[in-house]
PDB file of C-alpha atoms in Angstrom:
ATOM      1  CA  MET A  22      -2.857  -6.247  37.007  1.00 56.00           C
ATOM      2  CA  ALA A  23      -6.077  -6.115  34.979  1.00 57.00           C
ATOM      3  CA  ALA A  24      -4.454  -3.673  32.545  1.00 61.00           C
ATOM      4  CA  GLU A  25      -1.447  -6.001  32.160  1.00 60.00           C
ATOM      5  CA  LEU A  26      -3.720  -8.966  31.446  1.00 57.00           C
ATOM      6  CA  SER A  27      -5.714  -6.917  28.956  1.00 80.00           C
ATOM      7  CA  ALA A  28      -2.536  -5.835  27.144  1.00 80.00           C
ATOM      8  CA  HIS A  29      -1.340  -9.449  27.169  1.00 74.00           C
ATOM      9  CA  HIS A  30      -4.604 -10.650  25.643  1.00 77.00           C
ATOM     10  CA  ARG A  31      -4.427  -7.945  22.966  1.00 84.00           C
ATOM     11  CA  ARG A  32      -0.895  -9.036  22.062  1.00 87.00           C
ATOM     12  CA  LEU A  33      -1.995 -12.665  21.808  1.00 86.00           C
ATOM     13  CA  ALA A  34      -4.960 -11.707  19.656  1.00 86.00           C
ATOM     14  CA  GLN A  35      -2.730  -9.674  17.358  1.00 89.00           C
ATOM     15  CA  GLN A  36      -0.224 -12.517  17.095  1.00 90.00           C
ATOM     16  CA  LYS A  37      -2.995 -14.935  16.133  1.00 92.00           C
ATOM     17  CA  ARG A  38      -4.357 -12.487  13.573  1.00 92.00           C
ATOM     18  CA  GLU A  39      -0.918 -12.073  12.004  1.00 92.00           C
ATOM     19  CA  ALA A  40      -0.413 -15.847  11.952  1.00 94.00           C
ATOM     20  CA  ILE A  41      -3.748 -16.261  10.165  1.00 95.00           C
ATOM     21  CA  THR A  42      -3.146 -13.592   7.514  1.00 93.00           C
ATOM     22  CA  THR A  43       0.410 -14.813   6.892  1.00 93.00           C
ATOM     23  CA  ALA A  44      -0.695 -18.429   6.507  1.00 94.00           C
ATOM     24  CA  ALA A  45      -3.611 -17.404   4.290  1.00 94.00           C
ATOM     25  CA  THR A  46      -1.417 -15.345   1.971  1.00 92.00           C
ATOM     26  CA  GLU A  47       1.059 -18.214   1.585  1.00 92.00           C
ATOM     27  CA  LEU A  48      -1.666 -20.763   0.936  1.00 94.00           C
ATOM     28  CA  PHE A  49      -3.556 -18.519  -1.489  1.00 93.00           C
ATOM     29  CA  LEU A  50      -0.335 -18.059  -3.438  1.00 89.00           C
ATOM     30  CA  ASP A  51       0.581 -21.746  -3.363  1.00 91.00           C
ATOM     31  CA  ARG A  52      -2.840 -23.377  -3.866  1.00 92.00           C
ATOM     32  CA  GLY A  53      -4.925 -20.536  -5.286  1.00 92.00           C
ATOM     33  CA  TYR A  54      -7.862 -18.791  -3.708  1.00 93.00           C
ATOM     34  CA  ASP A  55     -10.356 -21.486  -4.694  1.00 92.00           C
ATOM     35  CA  GLY A  56      -8.049 -24.311  -3.599  1.00 93.00           C
ATOM     36  CA  THR A  57      -7.558 -22.954  -0.084  1.00 94.00           C
ATOM     37  CA  SER A  58     -10.061 -23.636   2.690  1.00 94.00           C
ATOM     38  CA  LEU A  59     -10.462 -21.817   5.974  1.00 95.00           C
ATOM     39  CA  ALA A  60      -9.851 -25.119   7.747  1.00 94.00           C
ATOM     40  CA  ARG A  61      -6.484 -25.505   6.019  1.00 95.00           C
ATOM     41  CA  ILE A  62      -5.593 -21.900   6.883  1.00 96.00           C
ATOM     42  CA  ALA A  63      -6.423 -22.535  10.545  1.00 96.00           C
ATOM     43  CA  GLU A  64      -4.188 -25.601  10.559  1.00 95.00           C
ATOM     44  CA  ALA A  65      -1.293 -23.740   8.922  1.00 96.00           C
ATOM     45  CA  ALA A  66      -1.685 -20.794  11.308  1.00 95.00           C
ATOM     46  CA  GLY A  67      -1.748 -23.041  14.370  1.00 95.00           C
ATOM     47  CA  VAL A  68      -5.136 -21.797  15.586  1.00 94.00           C
ATOM     48  CA  SER A  69      -8.458 -23.523  16.119  1.00 93.00           C
ATOM     49  CA  LYS A  70     -11.163 -23.372  13.485  1.00 93.00           C
ATOM     50  CA  SER A  71     -13.443 -21.568  15.920  1.00 93.00           C
ATOM     51  CA  THR A  72     -10.776 -18.902  16.490  1.00 92.00           C
ATOM     52  CA  LEU A  73     -10.415 -18.311  12.759  1.00 94.00           C
ATOM     53  CA  PHE A  74     -14.158 -18.379  12.035  1.00 93.00           C
ATOM     54  CA  LYS A  75     -14.787 -15.909  14.843  1.00 92.00           C
ATOM     55  CA  ARG A  76     -12.446 -13.404  13.195  1.00 92.00           C
ATOM     56  CA  PHE A  77     -13.034 -14.284   9.535  1.00 94.00           C
ATOM     57  CA  PRO A  78     -16.299 -16.131   8.836  1.00 93.00           C
ATOM     58  CA  THR A  79     -15.569 -16.308   5.089  1.00 94.00           C
ATOM     59  CA  LYS A  80     -12.563 -16.416   2.793  1.00 94.00           C
ATOM     60  CA  ALA A  81     -13.712 -13.145   1.256  1.00 93.00           C
ATOM     61  CA  ALA A  82     -13.607 -11.441   4.662  1.00 93.00           C
ATOM     62  CA  LEU A  83     -10.110 -12.781   5.251  1.00 94.00           C
ATOM     63  CA  PHE A  84      -8.871 -11.666   1.853  1.00 93.00           C
ATOM     64  CA  GLU A  85     -10.436  -8.240   2.402  1.00 92.00           C
ATOM     65  CA  ALA A  86      -8.492  -7.909   5.669  1.00 91.00           C
ATOM     66  CA  ILE A  87      -5.238  -8.911   3.952  1.00 91.00           C
ATOM     67  CA  VAL A  88      -5.730  -6.301   1.221  1.00 90.00           C
ATOM     68  CA  THR A  89      -6.673  -3.526   3.629  1.00 89.00           C
ATOM     69  CA  GLU A  90      -3.818  -4.202   6.043  1.00 86.00           C
ATOM     70  CA  SER A  91      -1.271  -4.506   3.243  1.00 87.00           C
ATOM     71  CA  TRP A  92      -2.104  -1.037   1.905  1.00 88.00           C
ATOM     72  CA  GLN A  93      -2.487   0.653   5.287  1.00 80.00           C
ATOM     73  CA  ARG A  94       0.689  -0.441   7.052  1.00 70.00           C
ATOM     74  CA  ASP A  95       1.987   3.119   7.282  1.00 61.00           C
ATOM     75  CA  ALA A  96      -1.396   4.802   7.696  1.00 52.00           C
ATOM     76  CA  GLY A  97      -0.795   5.453  11.375  1.00 47.00           C
ATOM     77  CA  ASP A  98       2.509   7.226  10.820  1.00 51.00           C
ATOM     78  CA  ALA A  99       1.426  10.864  10.943  1.00 44.00           C
ATOM     79  CA  ALA A 100       4.995  12.024  10.336  1.00 46.00           C
ATOM     80  CA  ALA A 101       4.948  10.279   6.950  1.00 57.00           C
ATOM     81  CA  ARG A 102       2.020  12.354   5.708  1.00 69.00           C
ATOM     82  CA  PRO A 103       3.517  15.545   4.286  1.00 86.00           C
ATOM     83  CA  GLN A 104       1.896  18.930   4.638  1.00 83.00           C
ATOM     84  CA  ALA A 105       1.813  21.453   1.832  1.00 82.00           C
ATOM     85  CA  GLY A 106       4.736  23.855   1.799  1.00 88.00           C
ATOM     86  CA  ASP A 107       7.734  22.123   0.247  1.00 93.00           C
ATOM     87  CA  LEU A 108       6.952  20.261  -2.971  1.00 95.00           C
ATOM     88  CA  ARG A 109      10.334  18.529  -3.254  1.00 96.00           C
ATOM     89  CA  SER A 110      10.292  17.347   0.341  1.00 95.00           C
ATOM     90  CA  GLY A 111       6.668  16.237   0.154  1.00 95.00           C
ATOM     91  CA  LEU A 112       7.115  14.303  -3.076  1.00 96.00           C
ATOM     92  CA  THR A 113      10.251  12.657  -1.725  1.00 96.00           C
ATOM     93  CA  THR A 114       8.398  11.537   1.395  1.00 94.00           C
ATOM     94  CA  VAL A 115       5.443  10.235  -0.613  1.00 94.00           C
ATOM     95  CA  GLY A 116       7.753   8.521  -3.100  1.00 95.00           C
ATOM     96  CA  HIS A 117       9.755   6.651  -0.476  1.00 94.00           C
ATOM     97  CA  ARG A 118       6.610   5.615   1.383  1.00 92.00           C
ATOM     98  CA  TYR A 119       5.182   4.166  -1.814  1.00 93.00           C
ATOM     99  CA  ALA A 120       8.437   2.429  -2.795  1.00 94.00           C
ATOM    100  CA  ASP A 121       8.640   0.811   0.637  1.00 92.00           C
ATOM    101  CA  LEU A 122       5.000  -0.244   0.458  1.00 91.00           C
ATOM    102  CA  VAL A 123       4.938  -1.825  -2.998  1.00 91.00           C
ATOM    103  CA  GLY A 124       8.449  -3.205  -2.603  1.00 91.00           C
ATOM    104  CA  GLN A 125       7.566  -5.462   0.313  1.00 86.00           C
ATOM    105  CA  PRO A 126       7.318  -9.157  -0.645  1.00 81.00           C
ATOM    106  CA  GLY A 127       3.778  -9.372   0.726  1.00 83.00           C
ATOM    107  CA  MET A 128       2.549  -6.805  -1.777  1.00 89.00           C
ATOM    108  CA  THR A 129       4.016  -8.736  -4.688  1.00 89.00           C
ATOM    109  CA  ALA A 130       2.358 -11.909  -3.425  1.00 89.00           C
ATOM    110  CA  LEU A 131      -0.956 -10.109  -3.097  1.00 90.00           C
ATOM    111  CA  PHE A 132      -0.876  -8.853  -6.677  1.00 92.00           C
ATOM    112  CA  ARG A 133       0.052 -12.311  -7.936  1.00 90.00           C
ATOM    113  CA  ILE A 134      -2.915 -13.868  -6.134  1.00 91.00           C
ATOM    114  CA  VAL A 135      -5.321 -11.300  -7.566  1.00 92.00           C
ATOM    115  CA  ILE A 136      -4.011 -11.620 -11.120  1.00 92.00           C
ATOM    116  CA  ALA A 137      -4.024 -15.443 -11.031  1.00 91.00           C
ATOM    117  CA  GLU A 138      -7.579 -15.647  -9.701  1.00 91.00           C
ATOM    118  CA  LEU A 139      -9.107 -12.691 -11.529  1.00 91.00           C
ATOM    119  CA  PRO A 140     -10.905 -14.687 -14.273  1.00 92.00           C
ATOM    120  CA  ARG A 141     -12.798 -16.800 -11.721  1.00 91.00           C
ATOM    121  CA  PHE A 142     -13.000 -14.342  -8.832  1.00 93.00           C
ATOM    122  CA  PRO A 143     -13.242 -10.787 -10.197  1.00 93.00           C
ATOM    123  CA  GLU A 144     -14.313  -9.603  -6.751  1.00 93.00           C
ATOM    124  CA  LEU A 145     -10.703 -10.045  -5.598  1.00 92.00           C
ATOM    125  CA  GLY A 146      -9.626  -7.448  -8.120  1.00 92.00           C
ATOM    126  CA  ARG A 147     -12.340  -5.078  -6.949  1.00 92.00           C
ATOM    127  CA  MET A 148     -11.173  -5.514  -3.359  1.00 90.00           C
ATOM    128  CA  GLN A 149      -7.577  -4.809  -4.321  1.00 91.00           C
ATOM    129  CA  PHE A 150      -8.588  -1.679  -6.193  1.00 92.00           C
ATOM    130  CA  GLN A 151     -11.321  -0.257  -3.977  1.00 90.00           C
ATOM    131  CA  LEU A 152      -9.857  -1.088  -0.558  1.00 87.00           C
ATOM    132  CA  GLY A 153      -6.176  -0.722  -1.359  1.00 88.00           C
ATOM    133  CA  LYS A 154      -4.934   1.102  -4.411  1.00 88.00           C
ATOM    134  CA  LEU A 155      -7.746   3.647  -4.771  1.00 91.00           C
ATOM    135  CA  PRO A 156      -7.601   5.025  -1.194  1.00 89.00           C
ATOM    136  CA  TYR A 157      -3.801   5.255  -1.388  1.00 89.00           C
ATOM    137  CA  PHE A 158      -3.966   6.941  -4.777  1.00 93.00           C
ATOM    138  CA  THR A 159      -6.587   9.368  -3.478  1.00 93.00           C
ATOM    139  CA  SER A 160      -4.363  10.352  -0.545  1.00 91.00           C
ATOM    140  CA  VAL A 161      -1.571  11.309  -2.962  1.00 94.00           C
ATOM    141  CA  GLN A 162      -4.035  13.178  -5.162  1.00 96.00           C
ATOM    142  CA  HIS A 163      -5.225  15.178  -2.151  1.00 95.00           C
ATOM    143  CA  TYR A 164      -1.637  16.034  -1.226  1.00 95.00           C
ATOM    144  CA  LEU A 165      -0.976  17.379  -4.730  1.00 96.00           C
ATOM    145  CA  GLU A 166      -4.229  19.333  -4.631  1.00 96.00           C
ATOM    146  CA  SER A 167      -3.151  20.937  -1.360  1.00 95.00           C
ATOM    147  CA  GLU A 168       0.181  21.999  -2.892  1.00 96.00           C
ATOM    148  CA  HIS A 169      -1.674  23.411  -5.893  1.00 96.00           C
ATOM    149  CA  GLU A 170      -4.088  25.364  -3.710  1.00 95.00           C
ATOM    150  CA  ALA A 171      -1.189  26.746  -1.663  1.00 94.00           C
ATOM    151  CA  GLY A 172       0.536  27.948  -4.843  1.00 94.00           C
ATOM    152  CA  ASN A 173       3.520  25.662  -4.381  1.00 94.00           C
ATOM    153  CA  ALA A 174       2.721  23.603  -7.482  1.00 96.00           C
ATOM    154  CA  ASP A 175       0.898  24.091 -10.759  1.00 96.00           C
ATOM    155  CA  VAL A 176      -1.125  20.860 -10.868  1.00 97.00           C
ATOM    156  CA  PRO A 177      -4.413  21.464 -12.694  1.00 95.00           C
ATOM    157  CA  ASP A 178      -5.115  17.718 -12.858  1.00 97.00           C
ATOM    158  CA  ALA A 179      -3.979  16.193  -9.576  1.00 97.00           C
ATOM    159  CA  ALA A 180      -5.428  12.771 -10.412  1.00 97.00           C
ATOM    160  CA  SER A 181      -3.325  12.522 -13.563  1.00 97.00           C
ATOM    161  CA  ALA A 182      -0.237  13.805 -11.734  1.00 97.00           C
ATOM    162  CA  ALA A 183      -0.644  11.272  -8.909  1.00 97.00           C
ATOM    163  CA  ASN A 184      -0.992   8.496 -11.473  1.00 96.00           C
ATOM    164  CA  GLN A 185       2.187   9.626 -13.231  1.00 97.00           C
ATOM    165  CA  PHE A 186       4.209   9.853 -10.027  1.00 97.00           C
ATOM    166  CA  LEU A 187       3.166   6.535  -8.503  1.00 96.00           C
ATOM    167  CA  GLY A 188       3.438   4.842 -11.888  1.00 96.00           C
ATOM    168  CA  MET A 189       7.066   5.895 -12.327  1.00 97.00           C
ATOM    169  CA  ILE A 190       7.958   4.332  -8.982  1.00 97.00           C
ATOM    170  CA  ALA A 191       5.866   1.156  -9.330  1.00 95.00           C
ATOM    171  CA  ASN A 192       7.300   0.541 -12.789  1.00 95.00           C
ATOM    172  CA  TYR A 193      10.733   0.104 -11.233  1.00 96.00           C
ATOM    173  CA  VAL A 194       9.988  -1.272  -7.766  1.00 94.00           C
ATOM    174  CA  LEU A 195       6.888  -3.464  -8.163  1.00 93.00           C
ATOM    175  CA  TRP A 196       6.215  -4.671 -11.685  1.00 93.00           C
ATOM    176  CA  PRO A 197       9.589  -6.313 -12.428  1.00 94.00           C
ATOM    177  CA  ARG A 198       9.041  -8.418  -9.285  1.00 90.00           C
ATOM    178  CA  MET A 199       5.881  -9.794 -10.830  1.00 90.00           C
ATOM    179  CA  LEU A 200       7.868 -11.493 -13.595  1.00 89.00           C
ATOM    180  CA  LEU A 201      11.445 -11.721 -12.327  1.00 90.00           C
ATOM    181  CA  THR A 202      11.918 -13.840  -9.219  1.00 85.00           C
ATOM    182  CA  ASP A 203      15.463 -12.523  -8.769  1.00 89.00           C
ATOM    183  CA  TRP A 204      14.541  -8.827  -9.048  1.00 89.00           C
ATOM    184  CA  ASN A 205      15.912  -7.298  -5.872  1.00 89.00           C
ATOM    185  CA  PRO A 206      17.247  -3.775  -6.508  1.00 93.00           C
ATOM    186  CA  ALA A 207      19.615  -2.252  -3.988  1.00 95.00           C
ATOM    187  CA  ALA A 208      18.349   0.477  -1.673  1.00 95.00           C
ATOM    188  CA  SER A 209      20.519   2.984  -3.527  1.00 97.00           C
ATOM    189  CA  ASP A 210      18.869   2.054  -6.830  1.00 97.00           C
ATOM    190  CA  ILE A 211      15.400   2.484  -5.327  1.00 97.00           C
ATOM    191  CA  ASN A 212      16.426   5.830  -3.873  1.00 97.00           C
ATOM    192  CA  ASP A 213      17.631   6.884  -7.312  1.00 98.00           C
ATOM    193  CA  ALA A 214      14.347   5.778  -8.923  1.00 97.00           C
ATOM    194  CA  VAL A 215      12.376   7.852  -6.404  1.00 97.00           C
ATOM    195  CA  GLU A 216      14.649  10.853  -6.903  1.00 98.00           C
ATOM    196  CA  GLN A 217      14.282  10.641 -10.675  1.00 98.00           C
ATOM    197  CA  ALA A 218      10.489  10.531 -10.298  1.00 98.00           C
ATOM    198  CA  VAL A 219      10.603  13.567  -7.995  1.00 98.00           C
ATOM    199  CA  GLN A 220      12.804  15.460 -10.443  1.00 98.00           C
ATOM    200  CA  THR A 221      10.393  14.699 -13.277  1.00 98.00           C
ATOM    201  CA  MET A 222       7.446  15.955 -11.225  1.00 98.00           C
ATOM    202  CA  LEU A 223       9.287  19.115 -10.228  1.00 97.00           C
ATOM    203  CA  ALA A 224      10.208  19.832 -13.844  1.00 97.00           C
ATOM    204  CA  ARG A 225       6.577  19.459 -14.874  1.00 96.00           C
ATOM    205  CA  TYR A 226       4.666  20.965 -11.968  1.00 97.00           C
ATOM    206  CA  THR A 227       6.836  23.607 -10.282  1.00 95.00           C
ATOM    207  CA  PRO A 228       5.061  26.951 -10.880  1.00 92.00           C
ATOM    208  CA  THR A 229       6.883  29.460 -13.043  1.00 83.00           C
ATOM    209  CA  ARG A 230       6.174  32.173 -10.501  1.00 65.00           C
ATOM    210  CA  ARG A 231       6.578  31.462  -6.830  1.00 55.00           C
ATOM    211  CA  PRO A 232       3.849  32.766  -4.526  1.00 51.00           C
ATOM    212  CA  ASP A 233       4.585  36.027  -2.757  1.00 56.00           C
ATOM    213  CA  PRO A 234       5.887  35.445   0.762  1.00 57.00           C
ATOM    214  CA  LYS A 235       3.520  36.259   3.589  1.00 57.00           C
ATOM    215  CA  PRO A 236       4.371  39.577   5.246  1.00 57.00           C
ATOM    216  CA  GLU A 237       6.072  39.327   8.611  1.00 58.00           C
ATOM    217  CA  ARG A 238       4.090  40.484  11.604  1.00 53.00           C
TER     218      ARG A 238
END
C-alpha cells in the first residue's frame, strides 16, 4: 500500500510539473519572458503559488528546466543511441531522433521565446545553447568520433561533420517553422530530408578502404 501511495504521489507531482512547464511556455510565448510572472504561471497551471515556488523559486530556474527537458526528452531511450559499427544505420537513427526533437511544436516555441527576448535577456540564449543544443551536438560528435576510431568512417573533424549533419535536417524541419505558421511537412517529406542528409554524409565520410574484418575464432 505504501508503494502504491508513493507511486501515486510521484504521478501527481509529475502532472503538476508538466502543467507548470506547459503553462509557462505558453505564457512566455504570449506575453514575453519579462511580462510573465510566477504568480500568473501558477494560476494558469492550476497550482498554488507555494507549490510552484517550491519547485521553481525563480523564472530563470523554470526556464532552465523547460530548456533542459525539451532537449532531453529522448535521453532515456538507450535503444536510440547508436553504437559504432554501421554508419548508415547510425546516422539514420541520429537523424530521425533529431528531426523528431526539433520538429515538435514545443521546440519551435522555445526558440521563438529565446529569439524574442535575447536583446533584454541574453542569459536565455546561453541557457538554450549550453543546456540544450551544445550537449545534444556533443553527443552526435562523440558518435561520429566513435565511428572514425572504429574505421567505419573517415571523419577527421567530427565537430564540423556533426554541425553539417544536424544543420541539413534543422534547415528543413525547424527553421521554416520559425517564419511560416503553416509549415507542416508530411512524415514522408521529413523521412526524405533525413535520408538525403544521410546520403550526403555517406558520400563525404565513408572511408575509401573498409577496415579488414576481424578473424573468426
